[in-house]
Amino acid sequence: MGFIFDNVELTGSIKKKTISALFDSGAESNHIRHELFDGELIESIGFSKIGLYTTTILGNGQTIDTEQVEFKKLSIKNQVLNNPTFCVSDSLPFDMIIGADLMQSFGIILDPPNEKFYFSK
C-alpha cells in the first residue's frame, strides 16, 4: 500500500498554480507549505488570511502551530471547490496535503491498494 498523489490546481487572487498533493484520509485538515518545493512562495498565488491559528499534530508526533488561509478555488480533475482553507507550514514533507473533510466535500473515495482515487458523485 502506497501514497496517493495527484496534481491539483490551486487558484488564488493573483494566479493559478498546479501543485502535487497527497490525499490523506488521516489528516483532520488541509495543509500547504508556505514555500513550495519549487521555491515559490504561496503569496505569489494570492490568498486571504483567515486569522485563525491551529496546533497541528503531524504523523510523526511533532506538534506545529499553523495559520489558516483561504484560496479562491481548488480544482481536482475538473471538480471545483470554492474557498478552500489550508493550514500553512514549512514543516510538511509534501507541498500540499488534502485532508478527510475536503475529500468528503469532493466525494473522493481512496483506493490505497491501487494508489488511486475516485469520485463518488
GROMACS .gro file of N, CA, C and O in nm:
model
  484
    1MET      N    1   0.085  -0.116   0.000
    1MET     CA    2   0.000   0.000   0.000
    1MET      C    3   0.090   0.123   0.000
    1MET      O    4   0.183   0.133   0.076
    2GLY      N    5   0.060   0.218  -0.088
    2GLY     CA    6   0.144   0.336  -0.100
    2GLY      C    7   0.068   0.464  -0.078
    2GLY      O    8  -0.045   0.465  -0.032
    3PHE      N    9   0.134   0.571  -0.112
    3PHE     CA   10   0.075   0.704  -0.101
    3PHE      C   11  -0.009   0.733  -0.224
    3PHE      O   12   0.019   0.685  -0.333
    4ILE      N   13  -0.111   0.817  -0.206
    4ILE     CA   14  -0.195   0.859  -0.319
    4ILE      C   15  -0.168   1.007  -0.344
    4ILE      O   16  -0.199   1.091  -0.261
    5PHE      N   17  -0.106   1.035  -0.458
    5PHE     CA   18  -0.073   1.170  -0.501
    5PHE      C   19  -0.144   1.200  -0.631
    5PHE      O   20  -0.171   1.111  -0.710
    6ASP      N   21  -0.168   1.329  -0.655
    6ASP     CA   22  -0.211   1.374  -0.787
    6ASP      C   23  -0.188   1.524  -0.793
    6ASP      O   24  -0.172   1.590  -0.689
    7ASN      N   25  -0.183   1.576  -0.914
    7ASN     CA   26  -0.172   1.720  -0.931
    7ASN      C   27  -0.309   1.784  -0.917
    7ASN      O   28  -0.408   1.730  -0.967
    8VAL      N   29  -0.313   1.896  -0.848
    8VAL     CA   30  -0.435   1.974  -0.832
    8VAL      C   31  -0.404   2.116  -0.879
    8VAL      O   32  -0.288   2.156  -0.888
    9GLU      N   33  -0.509   2.191  -0.909
    9GLU     CA   34  -0.489   2.330  -0.950
    9GLU      C   35  -0.545   2.421  -0.843
    9GLU      O   36  -0.664   2.416  -0.810
   10LEU      N   37  -0.460   2.505  -0.788
   10LEU     CA   38  -0.498   2.599  -0.684
   10LEU      C   39  -0.509   2.738  -0.747
   10LEU      O   40  -0.416   2.783  -0.814
   11THR      N   41  -0.623   2.803  -0.728
   11THR     CA   42  -0.645   2.937  -0.782
   11THR      C   43  -0.646   3.035  -0.667
   11THR      O   44  -0.723   3.020  -0.571
   12GLY      N   45  -0.560   3.134  -0.678
   12GLY     CA   46  -0.554   3.240  -0.578
   12GLY      C   47  -0.604   3.371  -0.637
   12GLY      O   48  -0.657   3.374  -0.748
   13SER      N   49  -0.581   3.478  -0.564
   13SER     CA   50  -0.624   3.609  -0.611
   13SER      C   51  -0.529   3.666  -0.717
   13SER      O   52  -0.564   3.762  -0.785
   14ILE      N   53  -0.412   3.604  -0.735
   14ILE     CA   54  -0.313   3.652  -0.832
   14ILE      C   55  -0.304   3.560  -0.953
   14ILE      O   56  -0.301   3.605  -1.067
   15LYS      N   57  -0.298   3.428  -0.929
   15LYS     CA   58  -0.280   3.334  -1.040
   15LYS      C   59  -0.322   3.193  -1.000
   15LYS      O   60  -0.359   3.168  -0.886
   16LYS      N   61  -0.314   3.103  -1.097
   16LYS     CA   62  -0.338   2.960  -1.076
   16LYS      C   63  -0.204   2.890  -1.072
   16LYS      O   64  -0.109   2.932  -1.137
   17LYS      N   65  -0.197   2.781  -0.996
   17LYS     CA   66  -0.074   2.701  -0.989
   17LYS      C   67  -0.110   2.555  -0.974
   17LYS      O   68  -0.195   2.519  -0.895
   18THR      N   69  -0.041   2.471  -1.050
   18THR     CA   70  -0.054   2.327  -1.037
   18THR      C   71   0.043   2.280  -0.929
   18THR      O   72   0.161   2.314  -0.932
   19ILE      N   73  -0.011   2.204  -0.834
   19ILE     CA   74   0.066   2.158  -0.718
   19ILE      C   75   0.042   2.009  -0.698
   19ILE      O   76  -0.070   1.961  -0.713
   20SER      N   77   0.146   1.937  -0.662
   20SER     CA   78   0.132   1.796  -0.628
   20SER      C   79   0.077   1.785  -0.486
   20SER      O   80   0.126   1.850  -0.393
   21ALA      N   81  -0.028   1.705  -0.470
   21ALA     CA   82  -0.094   1.692  -0.340
   21ALA      C   83  -0.100   1.547  -0.296
   21ALA      O   84  -0.122   1.457  -0.376
   22LEU      N   85  -0.082   1.526  -0.166
   22LEU     CA   86  -0.101   1.396  -0.103
   22LEU      C   87  -0.244   1.392  -0.052
   22LEU      O   88  -0.290   1.485   0.015
   23PHE      N   89  -0.317   1.286  -0.081
   23PHE     CA   90  -0.452   1.266  -0.032
   23PHE      C   91  -0.442   1.179   0.093
   23PHE      O   92  -0.403   1.063   0.085
   24ASP      N   93  -0.475   1.237   0.209
   24ASP     CA   94  -0.451   1.172   0.337
   24ASP      C   95  -0.579   1.167   0.420
   24ASP      O   96  -0.620   1.266   0.480
   25SER      N   97  -0.641   1.050   0.424
   25SER     CA   98  -0.767   1.034   0.499
   25SER      C   99  -0.747   1.048   0.649
   25SER      O  100  -0.843   1.068   0.723
   26GLY      N  101  -0.623   1.040   0.696
   26GLY     CA  102  -0.595   1.055   0.839
   26GLY      C  103  -0.573   1.199   0.881
   26GLY      O  104  -0.565   1.228   1.000
   27ALA      N  105  -0.564   1.289   0.784
   27ALA     CA  106  -0.542   1.431   0.816
   27ALA      C  107  -0.676   1.497   0.848
   27ALA      O  108  -0.771   1.487   0.772
   28GLU      N  109  -0.682   1.565   0.960
   28GLU     CA  110  -0.805   1.632   1.000
   28GLU      C  111  -0.830   1.759   0.922
   28GLU      O  112  -0.942   1.806   0.912
   29SER      N  113  -0.723   1.820   0.868
   29SER     CA  114  -0.737   1.945   0.795
   29SER      C  115  -0.648   1.941   0.671
   29SER      O  116  -0.574   1.846   0.650
   30ASN      N  117  -0.656   2.047   0.592
   30ASN     CA  118  -0.576   2.058   0.471
   30ASN      C  119  -0.453   2.142   0.502
   30ASN      O  120  -0.460   2.235   0.582
   31HIS      N  121  -0.343   2.110   0.438
   31HIS     CA  122  -0.217   2.178   0.467
   31HIS      C  123  -0.147   2.216   0.338
   31HIS      O  124  -0.158   2.145   0.237
   32ILE      N  125  -0.071   2.326   0.344
   32ILE     CA  126   0.011   2.369   0.232
   32ILE      C  127   0.140   2.428   0.288
   32ILE      O  128   0.139   2.492   0.395
   33ARG      N  129   0.249   2.404   0.217
   33ARG     CA  130   0.376   2.465   0.257
   33ARG      C  131   0.374   2.613   0.222
   33ARG      O  132   0.322   2.652   0.119
   34HIS      N  133   0.436   2.695   0.308
   34HIS     CA  134   0.449   2.838   0.278
   34HIS      C  135   0.542   2.855   0.158
   34HIS      O  136   0.511   2.929   0.066
   35GLU      N  137   0.655   2.785   0.160
   35GLU     CA  138   0.745   2.782   0.044
   35GLU      C  139   0.735   2.644  -0.018
   35GLU      O  140   0.772   2.544   0.043
   36LEU      N  141   0.683   2.641  -0.140
   36LEU     CA  142   0.669   2.514  -0.210
   36LEU      C  143   0.806   2.460  -0.247
   36LEU      O  144   0.905   2.534  -0.249
   37PHE      N  145   0.815   2.332  -0.277
   37PHE     CA  146   0.945   2.271  -0.304
   37PHE      C  147   1.012   2.327  -0.430
   37PHE      O  148   1.132   2.317  -0.445
   38ASP      N  149   0.935   2.393  -0.518
   38ASP     CA  150   0.997   2.456  -0.636
   38ASP      C  151   1.051   2.595  -0.602
   38ASP      O  152   1.101   2.666  -0.689
   39GLY      N  153   1.040   2.637  -0.475
   39GLY     CA  154   1.093   2.765  -0.430
   39GLY      C  155   0.992   2.879  -0.432
   39GLY      O  156   1.021   2.987  -0.381
   40GLU      N  157   0.875   2.857  -0.490
   40GLU     CA  158   0.774   2.963  -0.497
   40GLU      C  159   0.701   2.976  -0.364
   40GLU      O  160   0.666   2.877  -0.300
   41LEU      N  161   0.677   3.100  -0.322
   41LEU     CA  162   0.600   3.127  -0.201
   41LEU      C  163   0.452   3.135  -0.236
   41LEU      O  164   0.416   3.181  -0.345
   42ILE      N  165   0.366   3.094  -0.144
   42ILE     CA  166   0.222   3.096  -0.174
   42ILE      C  167   0.168   3.238  -0.188
   42ILE      O  168   0.061   3.257  -0.244
   43GLU      N  169   0.242   3.338  -0.142
   43GLU     CA  170   0.200   3.477  -0.163
   43GLU      C  171   0.190   3.509  -0.312
   43GLU      O  172   0.110   3.593  -0.353
   44SER      N  173   0.273   3.442  -0.395
   44SER     CA  174   0.269   3.469  -0.539
   44SER      C  175   0.143   3.414  -0.605
   44SER      O  176   0.107   3.454  -0.714
   45ILE      N  177   0.072   3.322  -0.536
   45ILE     CA  178  -0.056   3.269  -0.584
   45ILE      C  179  -0.168   3.363  -0.539
   45ILE      O  180  -0.261   3.391  -0.615
   46GLY      N  181  -0.157   3.411  -0.417
   46GLY     CA  182  -0.256   3.503  -0.360
   46GLY      C  183  -0.358   3.430  -0.275
   46GLY      O  184  -0.422   3.337  -0.321
   47PHE      N  185  -0.372   3.471  -0.151
   47PHE     CA  186  -0.467   3.409  -0.059
   47PHE      C  187  -0.518   3.514   0.037
   47PHE      O  188  -0.466   3.625   0.045
   48SER      N  189  -0.622   3.478   0.112
   48SER     CA  190  -0.674   3.562   0.220
   48SER      C  191  -0.640   3.496   0.352
   48SER      O  192  -0.656   3.375   0.366
   49LYS      N  193  -0.594   3.575   0.447
   49LYS     CA  194  -0.568   3.521   0.581
   49LYS      C  195  -0.700   3.513   0.656
   49LYS      O  196  -0.779   3.607   0.653
   50ILE      N  197  -0.722   3.403   0.718
   50ILE     CA  198  -0.843   3.386   0.797
   50ILE      C  199  -0.821   3.438   0.938
   50ILE      O  200  -0.912   3.482   1.005
   51GLY      N  201  -0.696   3.432   0.983
   51GLY     CA  202  -0.663   3.483   1.115
   51GLY      C  203  -0.675   3.381   1.226
   51GLY      O  204  -0.660   3.414   1.342
   52LEU      N  205  -0.702   3.257   1.190
   52LEU     CA  206  -0.709   3.151   1.289
   52LEU      C  207  -0.575   3.078   1.295
   52LEU      O  208  -0.512   3.053   1.191
   53TYR      N  209  -0.533   3.044   1.414
   53TYR     CA  210  -0.411   2.966   1.432
   53TYR      C  211  -0.450   2.833   1.493
   53TYR      O  212  -0.536   2.827   1.580
   54THR      N  213  -0.386   2.728   1.445
   54THR     CA  214  -0.420   2.594   1.487
   54THR      C  215  -0.293   2.519   1.525
   54THR      O  216  -0.190   2.537   1.462
   55THR      N  217  -0.302   2.436   1.627
   55THR     CA  218  -0.192   2.345   1.659
   55THR      C  219  -0.220   2.215   1.587
   55THR      O  220  -0.328   2.157   1.601
   56THR      N  221  -0.124   2.171   1.507
   56THR     CA  222  -0.140   2.051   1.426
   56THR      C  223  -0.041   1.945   1.474
   56THR      O  224   0.076   1.976   1.498
   57ILE      N  225  -0.088   1.823   1.487
   57ILE     CA  226  -0.001   1.710   1.522
   57ILE      C  227   0.028   1.634   1.394
   57ILE      O  228  -0.063   1.584   1.327
   58LEU      N  229   0.155   1.629   1.355
   58LEU     CA  230   0.196   1.559   1.234
   58LEU      C  231   0.199   1.408   1.257
   58LEU      O  232   0.194   1.362   1.372
   59GLY      N  233   0.208   1.333   1.150
   59GLY     CA  234   0.209   1.187   1.157
   59GLY      C  235   0.322   1.132   1.242
   59GLY      O  236   0.311   1.025   1.300
   60ASN      N  237   0.433   1.207   1.251
   60ASN     CA  238   0.547   1.161   1.331
   60ASN      C  239   0.536   1.204   1.477
   60ASN      O  240   0.629   1.186   1.555
   61GLY      N  241   0.423   1.266   1.516
   61GLY     CA  242   0.401   1.309   1.653
   61GLY      C  243   0.446   1.451   1.681
   61GLY      O  244   0.417   1.505   1.788
   62GLN      N  245   0.517   1.514   1.587
   62GLN     CA  246   0.562   1.651   1.604
   62GLN      C  247   0.442   1.745   1.606
   62GLN      O  248   0.347   1.727   1.530
   63THR      N  249   0.446   1.847   1.693
   63THR     CA  250   0.340   1.946   1.703
   63THR      C  251   0.389   2.076   1.641
   63THR      O  252   0.500   2.121   1.672
   64ILE      N  253   0.307   2.136   1.553
   64ILE     CA  254   0.343   2.263   1.490
   64ILE      C  255   0.224   2.358   1.498
   64ILE      O  256   0.109   2.315   1.502
   65ASP      N  257   0.252   2.488   1.505
   65ASP     CA  258   0.148   2.590   1.500
   65ASP      C  259   0.133   2.636   1.357
   65ASP      O  260   0.233   2.663   1.288
   66THR      N  261   0.010   2.645   1.310
   66THR     CA  262  -0.016   2.682   1.171
   66THR      C  263  -0.120   2.794   1.164
   66THR      O  264  -0.209   2.803   1.249
   67GLU      N  265  -0.107   2.877   1.060
   67GLU     CA  266  -0.205   2.981   1.033
   67GLU      C  267  -0.296   2.932   0.921
   67GLU      O  268  -0.250   2.866   0.828
   68GLN      N  269  -0.424   2.964   0.928
   68GLN     CA  270  -0.518   2.922   0.823
   68GLN      C  271  -0.534   3.032   0.719
   68GLN      O  272  -0.547   3.149   0.754
   69VAL      N  273  -0.533   2.989   0.592
   69VAL     CA  274  -0.552   3.081   0.480
   69VAL      C  275  -0.657   3.023   0.386
   69VAL      O  276  -0.685   2.902   0.390
   70GLU      N  277  -0.713   3.109   0.304
   70GLU     CA  278  -0.817   3.068   0.209
   70GLU      C  279  -0.777   3.111   0.068
   70GLU      O  280  -0.731   3.223   0.047
   71PHE      N  281  -0.794   3.020  -0.027
   71PHE     CA  282  -0.770   3.049  -0.168
   71PHE      C  283  -0.906   3.062  -0.238
   71PHE      O  284  -1.009   3.030  -0.180
   72LYS      N  285  -0.906   3.105  -0.362
   72LYS     CA  286  -1.032   3.121  -0.435
   72LYS      C  287  -1.094   2.988  -0.475
   72LYS      O  288  -1.213   2.966  -0.458
   73LYS      N  289  -1.012   2.897  -0.532
   73LYS     CA  290  -1.066   2.769  -0.580
   73LYS      C  291  -0.960   2.660  -0.572
   73LYS      O  292  -0.840   2.687  -0.579
   74LEU      N  293  -1.007   2.538  -0.562
   74LEU     CA  294  -0.923   2.420  -0.574
   74LEU      C  295  -0.990   2.329  -0.675
   74LEU      O  296  -1.109   2.297  -0.661
   75SER      N  297  -0.916   2.290  -0.778
   75SER     CA  298  -0.969   2.201  -0.882
   75SER      C  299  -0.894   2.069  -0.877
   75SER      O  300  -0.771   2.067  -0.879
   76ILE      N  301  -0.972   1.962  -0.870
   76ILE     CA  302  -0.916   1.827  -0.873
   76ILE      C  303  -0.987   1.752  -0.984
   76ILE      O  304  -1.108   1.727  -0.975
   77LYS      N  305  -0.914   1.722  -1.091
   77LYS     CA  306  -0.970   1.650  -1.206
   77LYS      C  307  -1.104   1.710  -1.252
   77LYS      O  308  -1.205   1.642  -1.260
   78ASN      N  309  -1.105   1.839  -1.277
   78ASN     CA  310  -1.222   1.913  -1.328
   78ASN      C  311  -1.336   1.927  -1.227
   78ASN      O  312  -1.442   1.977  -1.262
   79GLN      N  313  -1.317   1.884  -1.105
   79GLN     CA  314  -1.413   1.909  -0.997
   79GLN      C  315  -1.361   2.031  -0.921
   79GLN      O  316  -1.241   2.040  -0.891
   80VAL      N  317  -1.449   2.126  -0.888
   80VAL     CA  318  -1.405   2.252  -0.829
   80VAL      C  319  -1.472   2.275  -0.694
   80VAL      O  320  -1.592   2.251  -0.676
   81LEU      N  321  -1.393   2.324  -0.599
   81LEU     CA  322  -1.443   2.365  -0.469
   81LEU      C  323  -1.400   2.510  -0.448
   81LEU      O  324  -1.282   2.542  -0.463
   82ASN      N  325  -1.495   2.595  -0.416
   82ASN     CA  326  -1.465   2.736  -0.390
   82ASN      C  327  -1.422   2.758  -0.246
   82ASN      O  328  -1.471   2.691  -0.154
   83ASN      N  329  -1.332   2.852  -0.227
   83ASN     CA  330  -1.286   2.898  -0.096
   83ASN      C  331  -1.230   2.788  -0.005
   83ASN      O  332  -1.267   2.781   0.113
   84PRO      N  333  -1.141   2.704  -0.057
   84PRO     CA  334  -1.082   2.602   0.031
   84PRO      C  335  -0.985   2.667   0.130
   84PRO      O  336  -0.920   2.767   0.100
   85THR      N  337  -0.979   2.611   0.250
   85THR     CA  338  -0.888   2.662   0.353
   85THR      C  339  -0.776   2.563   0.377
   85THR      O  340  -0.795   2.441   0.364
   86PHE      N  341  -0.660   2.617   0.411
   86PHE     CA  342  -0.540   2.536   0.436
   86PHE      C  343  -0.466   2.591   0.556
   86PHE      O  344  -0.465   2.712   0.580
   87CYS      N  345  -0.402   2.502   0.630
   87CYS     CA  346  -0.310   2.540   0.736
   87CYS      C  347  -0.172   2.551   0.671
   87CYS      O  348  -0.131   2.463   0.596
   88VAL      N  349  -0.101   2.659   0.701
   88VAL     CA  350   0.028   2.686   0.636
   88VAL      C  351   0.143   2.645   0.727
   88VAL      O  352   0.146   2.680   0.845
   89SER      N  353   0.238   2.572   0.669
   89SER     CA  354   0.356   2.529   0.743
   89SER      C  355   0.467   2.494   0.646
   89SER      O  356   0.442   2.448   0.535
   90ASP      N  357   0.591   2.512   0.688
   90ASP     CA  358   0.704   2.466   0.608
   90ASP      C  359   0.761   2.336   0.665
   90ASP      O  360   0.863   2.288   0.618
   91SER      N  361   0.695   2.279   0.765
   91SER     CA  362   0.742   2.154   0.823
   91SER      C  363   0.685   2.032   0.752
   91SER      O  364   0.705   1.920   0.797
   92LEU      N  365   0.613   2.054   0.643
   92LEU     CA  366   0.547   1.944   0.573
   92LEU      C  367   0.643   1.873   0.479
   92LEU      O  368   0.724   1.938   0.413
   93PRO      N  369   0.631   1.742   0.467
   93PRO     CA  370   0.715   1.668   0.373
   93PRO      C  371   0.659   1.671   0.230
   93PRO      O  372   0.719   1.615   0.139
   94PHE      N  373   0.543   1.737   0.210
   94PHE     CA  374   0.478   1.746   0.079
   94PHE      C  375   0.434   1.891   0.058
   94PHE      O  376   0.415   1.965   0.154
   95ASP      N  377   0.414   1.933  -0.068
   95ASP     CA  378   0.367   2.069  -0.094
   95ASP      C  379   0.227   2.092  -0.040
   95ASP      O  380   0.197   2.197   0.014
   96MET      N  381   0.140   1.993  -0.056
   96MET     CA  382   0.001   2.007  -0.012
   96MET      C  383  -0.050   1.873   0.040
   96MET      O  384  -0.016   1.769  -0.016
   97ILE      N  385  -0.131   1.879   0.144
   97ILE     CA  386  -0.200   1.761   0.196
   97ILE      C  387  -0.349   1.790   0.193
   97ILE      O  388  -0.395   1.889   0.251
   98ILE      N  389  -0.423   1.705   0.125
   98ILE     CA  390  -0.568   1.714   0.119
   98ILE      C  391  -0.622   1.622   0.228
   98ILE      O  392  -0.597   1.502   0.227
   99GLY      N  393  -0.696   1.680   0.323
   99GLY     CA  394  -0.747   1.604   0.436
   99GLY      C  395  -0.885   1.546   0.413
   99GLY      O  396  -0.949   1.566   0.310
  100ALA      N  397  -0.933   1.472   0.513
  100ALA     CA  398  -1.058   1.397   0.504
  100ALA      C  399  -1.179   1.487   0.475
  100ALA      O  400  -1.263   1.452   0.391
  101ASP      N  401  -1.190   1.601   0.543
  101ASP     CA  402  -1.307   1.687   0.523
  101ASP      C  403  -1.317   1.736   0.379
  101ASP      O  404  -1.425   1.737   0.320
  102LEU      N  405  -1.204   1.778   0.323
  102LEU     CA  406  -1.207   1.829   0.186
  102LEU      C  407  -1.237   1.715   0.088
  102LEU      O  408  -1.312   1.734  -0.007
  103MET      N  409  -1.182   1.596   0.115
  103MET     CA  410  -1.213   1.481   0.028
  103MET      C  411  -1.362   1.449   0.033
  103MET      O  412  -1.422   1.416  -0.069
  104GLN      N  413  -1.423   1.461   0.151
  104GLN     CA  414  -1.567   1.438   0.162
  104GLN      C  415  -1.645   1.542   0.083
  104GLN      O  416  -1.745   1.510   0.019
  105SER      N  417  -1.600   1.667   0.085
  105SER     CA  418  -1.666   1.773   0.007
  105SER      C  419  -1.664   1.743  -0.142
  105SER      O  420  -1.759   1.772  -0.214
  106PHE      N  421  -1.555   1.685  -0.189
  106PHE     CA  422  -1.541   1.648  -0.329
  106PHE      C  423  -1.606   1.514  -0.361
  106PHE      O  424  -1.625   1.480  -0.477
  107GLY      N  425  -1.637   1.434  -0.259
  107GLY     CA  426  -1.688   1.299  -0.282
  107GLY      C  427  -1.579   1.204  -0.328
  107GLY      O  428  -1.602   1.115  -0.408
  108ILE      N  429  -1.458   1.222  -0.274
  108ILE     CA  430  -1.343   1.140  -0.314
  108ILE      C  431  -1.341   1.011  -0.233
  108ILE      O  432  -1.357   1.011  -0.112
  109ILE      N  433  -1.320   0.901  -0.303
  109ILE     CA  434  -1.303   0.769  -0.242
  109ILE      C  435  -1.161   0.724  -0.272
  109ILE      O  436  -1.120   0.719  -0.389
  110LEU      N  437  -1.085   0.691  -0.168
  110LEU     CA  438  -0.948   0.646  -0.187
  110LEU      C  439  -0.943   0.496  -0.215
  110LEU      O  440  -1.021   0.419  -0.158
  111ASP      N  441  -0.850   0.458  -0.300
  111ASP     CA  442  -0.824   0.317  -0.333
  111ASP      C  443  -0.676   0.292  -0.307
  111ASP      O  444  -0.595   0.286  -0.400
  112PRO      N  445  -0.637   0.278  -0.178
  112PRO     CA  446  -0.495   0.266  -0.143
  112PRO      C  447  -0.421   0.150  -0.210
  112PRO      O  448  -0.307   0.170  -0.253
  113PRO      N  449  -0.479   0.030  -0.222
  113PRO     CA  450  -0.402  -0.077  -0.286
  113PRO      C  451  -0.357  -0.044  -0.429
  113PRO      O  452  -0.252  -0.087  -0.473
  114ASN      N  453  -0.438   0.036  -0.499
  114ASN     CA  454  -0.405   0.073  -0.636
  114ASN      C  455  -0.347   0.214  -0.648
  114ASN      O  456  -0.321   0.262  -0.758
  115GLU      N  457  -0.329   0.282  -0.531
  115GLU     CA  458  -0.275   0.417  -0.525
  115GLU      C  459  -0.350   0.513  -0.617
  115GLU      O  460  -0.292   0.593  -0.689
  116LYS      N  461  -0.485   0.506  -0.611
  116LYS     CA  462  -0.571   0.591  -0.692
  116LYS      C  463  -0.686   0.642  -0.608
  116LYS      O  464  -0.707   0.596  -0.496
  117PHE      N  465  -0.761   0.736  -0.664
  117PHE     CA  466  -0.884   0.780  -0.601
  117PHE      C  467  -0.990   0.797  -0.708
  117PHE      O  468  -0.961   0.807  -0.826
  118TYR      N  469  -1.116   0.797  -0.660
  118TYR     CA  470  -1.231   0.809  -0.749
  118TYR      C  471  -1.328   0.910  -0.688
  118TYR      O  472  -1.323   0.938  -0.569
  119PHE      N  473  -1.418   0.959  -0.770
  119PHE     CA  474  -1.524   1.048  -0.722
  119PHE      C  475  -1.653   0.967  -0.709
  119PHE      O  476  -1.688   0.892  -0.801
  120SER      N  477  -1.723   0.985  -0.598
  120SER     CA  478  -1.850   0.914  -0.578
  120SER      C  479  -1.965   0.985  -0.647
  120SER      O  480  -2.069   0.927  -0.668
  121LYS      N  481  -1.945   1.112  -0.680
  121LYS     CA  482  -2.053   1.193  -0.738
  121LYS      C  483  -2.048   1.186  -0.890
  121LYS      O  484  -1.948   1.180  -0.952
   0.00000   0.00000   0.00000
